[in-house]
Coordinates of N, CA, C and O in Angstrom, one line a residue:
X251 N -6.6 8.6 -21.2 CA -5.9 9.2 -22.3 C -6.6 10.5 -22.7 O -7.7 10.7 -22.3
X252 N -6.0 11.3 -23.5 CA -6.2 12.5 -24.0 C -5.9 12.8 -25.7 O -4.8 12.8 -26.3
X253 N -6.6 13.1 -26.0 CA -6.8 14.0 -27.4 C -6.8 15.6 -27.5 O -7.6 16.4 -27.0
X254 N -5.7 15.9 -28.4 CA -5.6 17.2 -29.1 C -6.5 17.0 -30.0 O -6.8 16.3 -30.9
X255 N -7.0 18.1 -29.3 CA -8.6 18.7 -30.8 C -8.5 18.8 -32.1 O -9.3 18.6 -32.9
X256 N -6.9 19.4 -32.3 CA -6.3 20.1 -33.0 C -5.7 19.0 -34.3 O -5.9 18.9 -35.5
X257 N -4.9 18.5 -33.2 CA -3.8 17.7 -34.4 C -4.3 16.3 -34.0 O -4.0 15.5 -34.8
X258 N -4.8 15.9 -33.1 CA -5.2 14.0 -33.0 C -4.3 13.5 -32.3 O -4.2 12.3 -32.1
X259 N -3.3 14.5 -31.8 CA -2.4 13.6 -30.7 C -2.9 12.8 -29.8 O -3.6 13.5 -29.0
X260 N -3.0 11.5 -29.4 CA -3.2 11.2 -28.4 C -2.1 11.2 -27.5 O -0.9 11.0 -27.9
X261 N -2.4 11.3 -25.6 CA -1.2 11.1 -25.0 C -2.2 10.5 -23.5 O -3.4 10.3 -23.3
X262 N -1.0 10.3 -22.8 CA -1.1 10.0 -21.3 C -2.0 11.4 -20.6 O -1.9 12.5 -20.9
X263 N -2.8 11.0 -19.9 CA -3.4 12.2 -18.9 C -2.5 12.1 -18.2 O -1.7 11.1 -18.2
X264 N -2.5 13.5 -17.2 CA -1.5 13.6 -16.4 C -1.6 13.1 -14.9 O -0.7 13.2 -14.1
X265 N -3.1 12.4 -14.7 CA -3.2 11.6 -13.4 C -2.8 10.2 -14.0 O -3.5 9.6 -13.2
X266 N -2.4 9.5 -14.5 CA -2.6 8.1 -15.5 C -1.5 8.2 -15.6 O -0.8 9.1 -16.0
X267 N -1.0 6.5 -15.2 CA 0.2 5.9 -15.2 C -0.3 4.3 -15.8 O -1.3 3.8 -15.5
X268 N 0.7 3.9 -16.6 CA 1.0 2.6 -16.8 C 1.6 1.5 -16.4 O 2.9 1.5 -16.3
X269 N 0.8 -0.1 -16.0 CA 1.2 -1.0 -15.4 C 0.8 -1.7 -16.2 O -0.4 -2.0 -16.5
X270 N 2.1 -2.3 -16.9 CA 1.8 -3.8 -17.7 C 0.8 -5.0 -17.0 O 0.0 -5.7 -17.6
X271 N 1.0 -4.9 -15.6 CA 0.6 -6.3 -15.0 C -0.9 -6.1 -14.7 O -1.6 -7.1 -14.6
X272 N -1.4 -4.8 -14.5 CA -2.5 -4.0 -14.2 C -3.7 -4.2 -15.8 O -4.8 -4.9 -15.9
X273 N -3.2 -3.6 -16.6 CA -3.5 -3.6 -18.0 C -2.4 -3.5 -18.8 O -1.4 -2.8 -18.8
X274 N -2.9 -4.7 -19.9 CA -1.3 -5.1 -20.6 C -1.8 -4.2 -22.2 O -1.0 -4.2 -23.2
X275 N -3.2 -3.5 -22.1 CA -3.6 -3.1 -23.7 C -4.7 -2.4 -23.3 O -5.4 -2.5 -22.2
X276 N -4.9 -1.6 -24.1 CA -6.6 -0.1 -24.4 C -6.6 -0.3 -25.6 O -5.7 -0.4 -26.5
X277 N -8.1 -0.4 -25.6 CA -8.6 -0.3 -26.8 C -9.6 0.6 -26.9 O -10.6 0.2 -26.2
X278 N -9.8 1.7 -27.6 CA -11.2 2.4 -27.8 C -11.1 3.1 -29.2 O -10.2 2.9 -30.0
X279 N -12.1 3.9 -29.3 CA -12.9 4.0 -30.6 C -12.4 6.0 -30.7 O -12.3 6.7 -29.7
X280 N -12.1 6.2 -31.9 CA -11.7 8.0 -31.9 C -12.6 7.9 -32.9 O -12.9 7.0 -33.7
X281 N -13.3 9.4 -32.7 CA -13.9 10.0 -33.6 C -13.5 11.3 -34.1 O -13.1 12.1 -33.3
X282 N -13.6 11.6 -35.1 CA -13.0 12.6 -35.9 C -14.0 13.8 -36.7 O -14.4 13.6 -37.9
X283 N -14.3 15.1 -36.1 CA -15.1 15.6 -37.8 C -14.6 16.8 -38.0 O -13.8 17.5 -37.3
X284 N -15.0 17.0 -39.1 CA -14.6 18.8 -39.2 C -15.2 19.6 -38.6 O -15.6 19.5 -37.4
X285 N -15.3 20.8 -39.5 CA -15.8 22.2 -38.8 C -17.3 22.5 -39.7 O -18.2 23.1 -39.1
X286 N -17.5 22.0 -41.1 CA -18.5 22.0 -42.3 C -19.6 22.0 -41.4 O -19.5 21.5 -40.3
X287 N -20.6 22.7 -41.9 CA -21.7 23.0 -42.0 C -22.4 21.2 -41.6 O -23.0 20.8 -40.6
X288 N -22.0 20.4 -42.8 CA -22.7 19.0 -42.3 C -21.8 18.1 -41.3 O -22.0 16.9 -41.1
X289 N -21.0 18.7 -40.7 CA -19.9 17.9 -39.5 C -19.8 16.4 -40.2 O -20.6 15.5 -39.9
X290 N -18.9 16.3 -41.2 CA -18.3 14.8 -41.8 C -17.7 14.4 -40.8 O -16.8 15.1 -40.2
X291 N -17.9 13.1 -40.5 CA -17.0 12.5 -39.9 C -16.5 10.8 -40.0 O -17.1 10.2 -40.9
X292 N -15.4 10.2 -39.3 CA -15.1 9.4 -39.4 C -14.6 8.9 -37.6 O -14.3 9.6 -36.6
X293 N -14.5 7.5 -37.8 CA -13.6 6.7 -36.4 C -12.5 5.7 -36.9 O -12.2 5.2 -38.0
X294 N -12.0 5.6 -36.0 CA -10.9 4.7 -35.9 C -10.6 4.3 -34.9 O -10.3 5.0 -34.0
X295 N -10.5 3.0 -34.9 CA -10.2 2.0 -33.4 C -8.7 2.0 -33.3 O -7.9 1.7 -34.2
X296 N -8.5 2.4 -32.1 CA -7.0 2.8 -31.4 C -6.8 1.6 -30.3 O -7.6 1.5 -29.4
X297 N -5.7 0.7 -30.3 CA -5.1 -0.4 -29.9 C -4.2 0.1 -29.3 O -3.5 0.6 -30.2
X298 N -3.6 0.4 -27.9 CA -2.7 0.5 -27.5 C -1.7 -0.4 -26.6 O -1.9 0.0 -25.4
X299 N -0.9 -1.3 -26.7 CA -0.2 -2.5 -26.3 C 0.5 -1.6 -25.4 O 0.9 -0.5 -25.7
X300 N 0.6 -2.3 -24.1 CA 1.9 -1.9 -22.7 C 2.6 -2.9 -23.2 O 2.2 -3.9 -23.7
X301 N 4.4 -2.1 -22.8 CA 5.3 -2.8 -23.1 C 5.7 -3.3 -21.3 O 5.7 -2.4 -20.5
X302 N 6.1 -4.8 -20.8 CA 6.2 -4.8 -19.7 C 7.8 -4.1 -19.3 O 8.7 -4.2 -20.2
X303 N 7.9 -3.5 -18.4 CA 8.9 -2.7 -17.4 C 9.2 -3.6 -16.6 O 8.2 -4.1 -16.0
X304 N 10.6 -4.2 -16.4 CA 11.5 -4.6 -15.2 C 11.0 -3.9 -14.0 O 11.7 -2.9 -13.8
X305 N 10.3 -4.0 -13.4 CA 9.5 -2.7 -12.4 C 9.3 -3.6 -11.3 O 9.1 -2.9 -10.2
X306 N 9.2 -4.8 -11.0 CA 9.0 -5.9 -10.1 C 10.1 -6.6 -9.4 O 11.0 -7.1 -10.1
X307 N 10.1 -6.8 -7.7 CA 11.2 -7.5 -7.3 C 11.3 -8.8 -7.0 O 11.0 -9.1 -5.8
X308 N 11.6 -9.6 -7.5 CA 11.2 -11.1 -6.6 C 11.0 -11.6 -5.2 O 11.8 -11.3 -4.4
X309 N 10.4 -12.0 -5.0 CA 10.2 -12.5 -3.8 C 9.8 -14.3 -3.5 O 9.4 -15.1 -4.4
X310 N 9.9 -14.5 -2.1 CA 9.9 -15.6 -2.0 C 8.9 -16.2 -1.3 O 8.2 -15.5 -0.5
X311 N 8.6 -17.2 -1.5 CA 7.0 -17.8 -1.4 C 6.7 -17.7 0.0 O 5.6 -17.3 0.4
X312 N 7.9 -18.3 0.9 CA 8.1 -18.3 2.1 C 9.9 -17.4 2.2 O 10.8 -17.0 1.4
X313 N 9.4 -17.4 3.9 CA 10.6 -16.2 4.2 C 11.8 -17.2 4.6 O 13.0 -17.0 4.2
X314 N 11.2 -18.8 5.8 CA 12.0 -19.5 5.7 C 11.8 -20.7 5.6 O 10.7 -21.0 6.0
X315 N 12.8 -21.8 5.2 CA 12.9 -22.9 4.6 C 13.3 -24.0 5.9 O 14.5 -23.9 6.0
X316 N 12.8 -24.9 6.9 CA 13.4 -25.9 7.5 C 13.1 -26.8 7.3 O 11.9 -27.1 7.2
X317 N 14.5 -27.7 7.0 CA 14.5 -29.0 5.9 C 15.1 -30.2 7.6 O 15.5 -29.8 8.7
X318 N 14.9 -31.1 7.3 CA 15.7 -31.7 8.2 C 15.9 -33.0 7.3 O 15.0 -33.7 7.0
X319 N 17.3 -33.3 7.0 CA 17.9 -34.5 6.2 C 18.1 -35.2 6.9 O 18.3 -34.8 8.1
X320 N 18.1 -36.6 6.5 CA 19.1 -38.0 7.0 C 20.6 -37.6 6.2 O 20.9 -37.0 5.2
X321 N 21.2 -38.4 7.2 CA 22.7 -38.0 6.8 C 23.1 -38.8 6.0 O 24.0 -38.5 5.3
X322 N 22.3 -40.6 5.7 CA 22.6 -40.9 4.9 C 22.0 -40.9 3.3 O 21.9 -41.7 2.4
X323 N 21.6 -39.5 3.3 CA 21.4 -39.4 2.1 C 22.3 -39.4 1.4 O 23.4 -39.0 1.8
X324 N 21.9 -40.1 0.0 CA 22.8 -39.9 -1.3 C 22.9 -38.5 -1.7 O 22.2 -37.5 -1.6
X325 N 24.2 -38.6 -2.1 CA 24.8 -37.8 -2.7 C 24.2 -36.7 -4.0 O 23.8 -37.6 -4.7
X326 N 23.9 -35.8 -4.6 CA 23.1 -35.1 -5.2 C 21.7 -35.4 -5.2 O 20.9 -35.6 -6.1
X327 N 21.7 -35.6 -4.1 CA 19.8 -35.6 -3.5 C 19.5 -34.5 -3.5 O 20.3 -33.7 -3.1
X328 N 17.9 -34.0 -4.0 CA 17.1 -33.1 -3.8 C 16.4 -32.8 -2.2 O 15.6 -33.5 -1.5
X329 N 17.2 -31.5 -1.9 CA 16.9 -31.6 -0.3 C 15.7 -30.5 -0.3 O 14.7 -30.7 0.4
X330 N 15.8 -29.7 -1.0 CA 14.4 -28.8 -1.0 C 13.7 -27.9 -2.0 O 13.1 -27.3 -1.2
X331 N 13.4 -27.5 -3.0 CA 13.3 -26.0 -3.5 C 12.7 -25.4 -2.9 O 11.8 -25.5 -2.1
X332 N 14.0 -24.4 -3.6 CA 13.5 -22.8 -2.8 C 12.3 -22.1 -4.1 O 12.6 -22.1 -5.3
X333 N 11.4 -21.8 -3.7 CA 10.5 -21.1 -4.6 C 10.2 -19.5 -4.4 O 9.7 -19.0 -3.4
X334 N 10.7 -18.7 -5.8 CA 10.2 -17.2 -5.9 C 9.5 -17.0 -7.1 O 9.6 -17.8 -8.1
X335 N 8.6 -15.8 -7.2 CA 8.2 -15.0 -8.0 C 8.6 -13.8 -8.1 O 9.3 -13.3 -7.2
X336 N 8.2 -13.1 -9.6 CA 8.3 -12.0 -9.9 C 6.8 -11.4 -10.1 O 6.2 -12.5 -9.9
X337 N 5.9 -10.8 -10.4 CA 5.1 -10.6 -11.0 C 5.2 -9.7 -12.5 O 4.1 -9.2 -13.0
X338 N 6.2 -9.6 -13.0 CA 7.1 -9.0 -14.1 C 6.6 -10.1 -15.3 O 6.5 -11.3 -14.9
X339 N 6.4 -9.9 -16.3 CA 5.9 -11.1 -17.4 C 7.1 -11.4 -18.3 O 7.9 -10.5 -18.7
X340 N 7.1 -12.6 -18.6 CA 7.9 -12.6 -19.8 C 9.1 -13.0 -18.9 O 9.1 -13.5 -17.7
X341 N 10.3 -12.3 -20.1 CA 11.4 -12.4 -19.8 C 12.1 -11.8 -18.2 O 12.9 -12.1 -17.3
X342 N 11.2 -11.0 -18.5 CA 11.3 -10.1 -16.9 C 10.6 -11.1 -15.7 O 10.9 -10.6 -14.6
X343 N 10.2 -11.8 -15.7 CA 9.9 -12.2 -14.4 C 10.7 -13.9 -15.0 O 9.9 -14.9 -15.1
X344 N 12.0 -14.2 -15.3 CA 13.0 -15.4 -15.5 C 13.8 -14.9 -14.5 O 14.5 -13.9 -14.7
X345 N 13.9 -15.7 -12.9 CA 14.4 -15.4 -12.0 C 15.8 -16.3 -12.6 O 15.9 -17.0 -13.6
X346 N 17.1 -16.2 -11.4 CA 18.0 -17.5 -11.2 C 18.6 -17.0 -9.7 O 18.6 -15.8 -9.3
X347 N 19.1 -18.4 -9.0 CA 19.1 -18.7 -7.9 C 20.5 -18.9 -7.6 O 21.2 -19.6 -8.3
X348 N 21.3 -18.1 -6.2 CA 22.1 -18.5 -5.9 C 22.3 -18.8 -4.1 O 21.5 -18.6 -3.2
X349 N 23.3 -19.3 -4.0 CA 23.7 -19.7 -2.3 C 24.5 -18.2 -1.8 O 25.7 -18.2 -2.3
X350 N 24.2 -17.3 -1.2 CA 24.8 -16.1 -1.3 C 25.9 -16.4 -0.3 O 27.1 -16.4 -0.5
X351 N 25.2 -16.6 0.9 CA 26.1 -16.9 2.6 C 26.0 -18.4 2.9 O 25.7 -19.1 1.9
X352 N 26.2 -19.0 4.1 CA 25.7 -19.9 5.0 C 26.8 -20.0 5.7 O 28.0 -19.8 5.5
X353 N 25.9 -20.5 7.3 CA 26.4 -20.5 8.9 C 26.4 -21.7 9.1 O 25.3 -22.3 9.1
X354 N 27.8 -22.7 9.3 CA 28.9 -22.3 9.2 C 29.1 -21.8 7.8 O 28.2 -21.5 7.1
X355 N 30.5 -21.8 7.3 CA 30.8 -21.8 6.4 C 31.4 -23.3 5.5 O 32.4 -23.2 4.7
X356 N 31.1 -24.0 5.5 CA 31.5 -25.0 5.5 C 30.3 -25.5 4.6 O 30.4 -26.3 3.7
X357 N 29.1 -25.1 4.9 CA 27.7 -25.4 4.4 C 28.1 -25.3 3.1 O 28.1 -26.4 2.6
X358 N 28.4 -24.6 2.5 CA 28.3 -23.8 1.2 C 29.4 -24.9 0.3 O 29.5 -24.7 -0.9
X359 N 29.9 -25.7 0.8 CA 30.7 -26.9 0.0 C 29.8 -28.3 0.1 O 30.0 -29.2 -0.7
X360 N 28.9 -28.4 1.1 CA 28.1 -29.5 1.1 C 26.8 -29.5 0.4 O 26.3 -30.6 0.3
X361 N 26.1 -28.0 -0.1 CA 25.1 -27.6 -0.3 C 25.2 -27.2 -2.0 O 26.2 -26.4 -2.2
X362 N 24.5 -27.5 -3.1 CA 24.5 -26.6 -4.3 C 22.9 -25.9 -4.4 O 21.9 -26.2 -3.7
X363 N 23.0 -25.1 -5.2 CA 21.5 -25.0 -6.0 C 21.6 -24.8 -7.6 O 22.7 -24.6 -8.1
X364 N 20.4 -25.1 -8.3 CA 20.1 -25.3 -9.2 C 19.9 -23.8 -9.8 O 18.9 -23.3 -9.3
X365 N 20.5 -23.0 -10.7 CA 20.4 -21.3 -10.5 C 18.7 -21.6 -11.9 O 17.8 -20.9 -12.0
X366 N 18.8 -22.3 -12.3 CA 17.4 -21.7 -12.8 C 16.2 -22.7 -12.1 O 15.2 -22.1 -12.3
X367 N 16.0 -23.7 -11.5 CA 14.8 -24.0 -10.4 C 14.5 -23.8 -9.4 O 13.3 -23.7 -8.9
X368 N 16.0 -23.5 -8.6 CA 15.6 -23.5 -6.6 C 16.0 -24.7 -6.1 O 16.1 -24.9 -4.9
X369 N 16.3 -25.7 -7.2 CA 16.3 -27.2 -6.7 C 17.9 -27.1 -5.5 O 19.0 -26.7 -5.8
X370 N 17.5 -27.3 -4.4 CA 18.9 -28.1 -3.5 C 19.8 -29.0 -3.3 O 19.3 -29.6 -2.4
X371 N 20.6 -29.3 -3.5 CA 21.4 -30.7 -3.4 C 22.3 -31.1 -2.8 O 23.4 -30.7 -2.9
X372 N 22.1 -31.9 -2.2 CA 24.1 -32.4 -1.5 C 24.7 -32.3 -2.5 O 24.0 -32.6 -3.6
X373 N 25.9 -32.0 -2.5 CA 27.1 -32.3 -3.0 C 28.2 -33.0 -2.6 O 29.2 -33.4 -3.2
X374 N 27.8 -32.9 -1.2 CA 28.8 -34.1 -0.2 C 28.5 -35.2 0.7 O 27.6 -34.7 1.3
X375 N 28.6 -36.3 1.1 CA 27.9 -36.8 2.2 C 27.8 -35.8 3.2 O 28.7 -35.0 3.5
X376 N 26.3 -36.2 4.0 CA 26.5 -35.5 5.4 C 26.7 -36.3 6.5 O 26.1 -37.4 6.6
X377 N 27.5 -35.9 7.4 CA 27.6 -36.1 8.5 C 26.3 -35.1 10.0 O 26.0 -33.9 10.1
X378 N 26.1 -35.8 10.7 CA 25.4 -35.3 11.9 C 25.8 -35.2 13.0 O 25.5 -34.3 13.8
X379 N 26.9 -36.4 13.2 CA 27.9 -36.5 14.3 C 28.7 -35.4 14.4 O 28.7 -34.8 15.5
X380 N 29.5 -34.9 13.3 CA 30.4 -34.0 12.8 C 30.1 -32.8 12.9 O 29.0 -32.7 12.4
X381 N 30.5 -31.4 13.3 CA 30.0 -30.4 13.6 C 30.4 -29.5 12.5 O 29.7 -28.6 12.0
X382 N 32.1 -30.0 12.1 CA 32.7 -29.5 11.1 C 32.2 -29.7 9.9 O 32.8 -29.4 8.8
X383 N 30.9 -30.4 10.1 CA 30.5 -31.2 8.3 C 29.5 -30.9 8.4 O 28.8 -31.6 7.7
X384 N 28.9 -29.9 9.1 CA 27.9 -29.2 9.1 C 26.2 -29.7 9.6 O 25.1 -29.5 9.0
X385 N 26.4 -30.2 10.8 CA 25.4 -30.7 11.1 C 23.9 -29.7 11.0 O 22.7 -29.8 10.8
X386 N 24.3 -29.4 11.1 CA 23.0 -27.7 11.2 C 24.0 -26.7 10.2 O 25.2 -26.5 10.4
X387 N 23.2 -26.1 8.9 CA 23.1 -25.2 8.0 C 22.2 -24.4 8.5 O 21.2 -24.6 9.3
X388 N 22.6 -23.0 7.8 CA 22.0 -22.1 7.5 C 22.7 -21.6 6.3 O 23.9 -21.4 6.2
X389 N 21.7 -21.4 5.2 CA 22.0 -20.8 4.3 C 21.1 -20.1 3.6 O 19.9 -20.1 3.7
X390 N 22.1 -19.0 2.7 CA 21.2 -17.7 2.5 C 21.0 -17.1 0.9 O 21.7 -16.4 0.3
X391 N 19.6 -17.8 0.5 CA 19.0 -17.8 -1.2 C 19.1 -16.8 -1.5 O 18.9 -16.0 -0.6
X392 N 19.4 -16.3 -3.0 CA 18.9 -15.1 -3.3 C 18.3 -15.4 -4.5 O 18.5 -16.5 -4.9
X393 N 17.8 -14.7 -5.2 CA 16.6 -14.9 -6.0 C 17.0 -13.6 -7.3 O 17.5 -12.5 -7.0
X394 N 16.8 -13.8 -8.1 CA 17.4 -12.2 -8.8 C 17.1 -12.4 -10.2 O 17.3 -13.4 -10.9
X395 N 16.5 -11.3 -10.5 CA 16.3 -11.3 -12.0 C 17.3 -11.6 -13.3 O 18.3 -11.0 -13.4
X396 N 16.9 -12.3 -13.9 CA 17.7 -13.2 -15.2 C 18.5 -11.7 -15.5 O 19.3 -11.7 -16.4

């Protein structure tokens, strides 16, 4: 940071950028005197709080997920979570979760997610025999800030 001599402005130097996640607060000490013959002076401790910035993208723990089910699983069974981060704090890093694609298409009627855990679920029985019932999924998470 920088001080005007003059007036006590403080500001940003012009190499100095702020990162909430880096340092979320400064704290230091100003001192102050005149010009008098006995230089009076005084200090004051300066607290400065970072406000966090949406500046972060989520990402995922892993790139990809293979699950392999029994077909006789029950019905809204937990088949996997999908896990991301943000490194964004607070409200800013409250991801939610959707099924964007899946290969076939047919997946995407047998398959839910949970938009605020990652949790996975049947929603249908599966079949393995069945090709049309989606024996082999692919499907495609997206992760995205609240």
């Amino acid at each position: 940071f920088v001080i005007d001599s003059v007036t006590g402005e403080i500001s940003l130097a012009a190499d100095m950028s702020l990162d909430y996640e880096t340092n979320s607060s400064y704290l230091f000490e100003v001192e102050a005197m005149d010009l008098s013959p006995s230089q009076n002076a005084t200090t004051v401790v300066v607290n400065i709080s970072v406000v966090d910035e949406n500046d972060n993208i989520p990402s995922f723990n892993q790139s990809l997920y293979r699950v392999e089910v029994r077909e006789n699983v029950t019905i809204n069974s937990t088949i996997f979570t999908a896990q991301a981060t943000d490194e964004d704090s607070g409200e800013n890093s409250r991801l939610t979760y959707t099924i964007t694609d899946s290969d076939p298409d047919i997946c995407s009627q047998l398959y839910d997610i949970d938009p605020s855990t990652g949790v996975v679920i049947n929603i249908e029985q599966l079949d393995a025999d069945n090709v049309n019932n989606g024996s082999q999924c692919q499907l495609v998470i997206e992760a995205a800030q609240y």
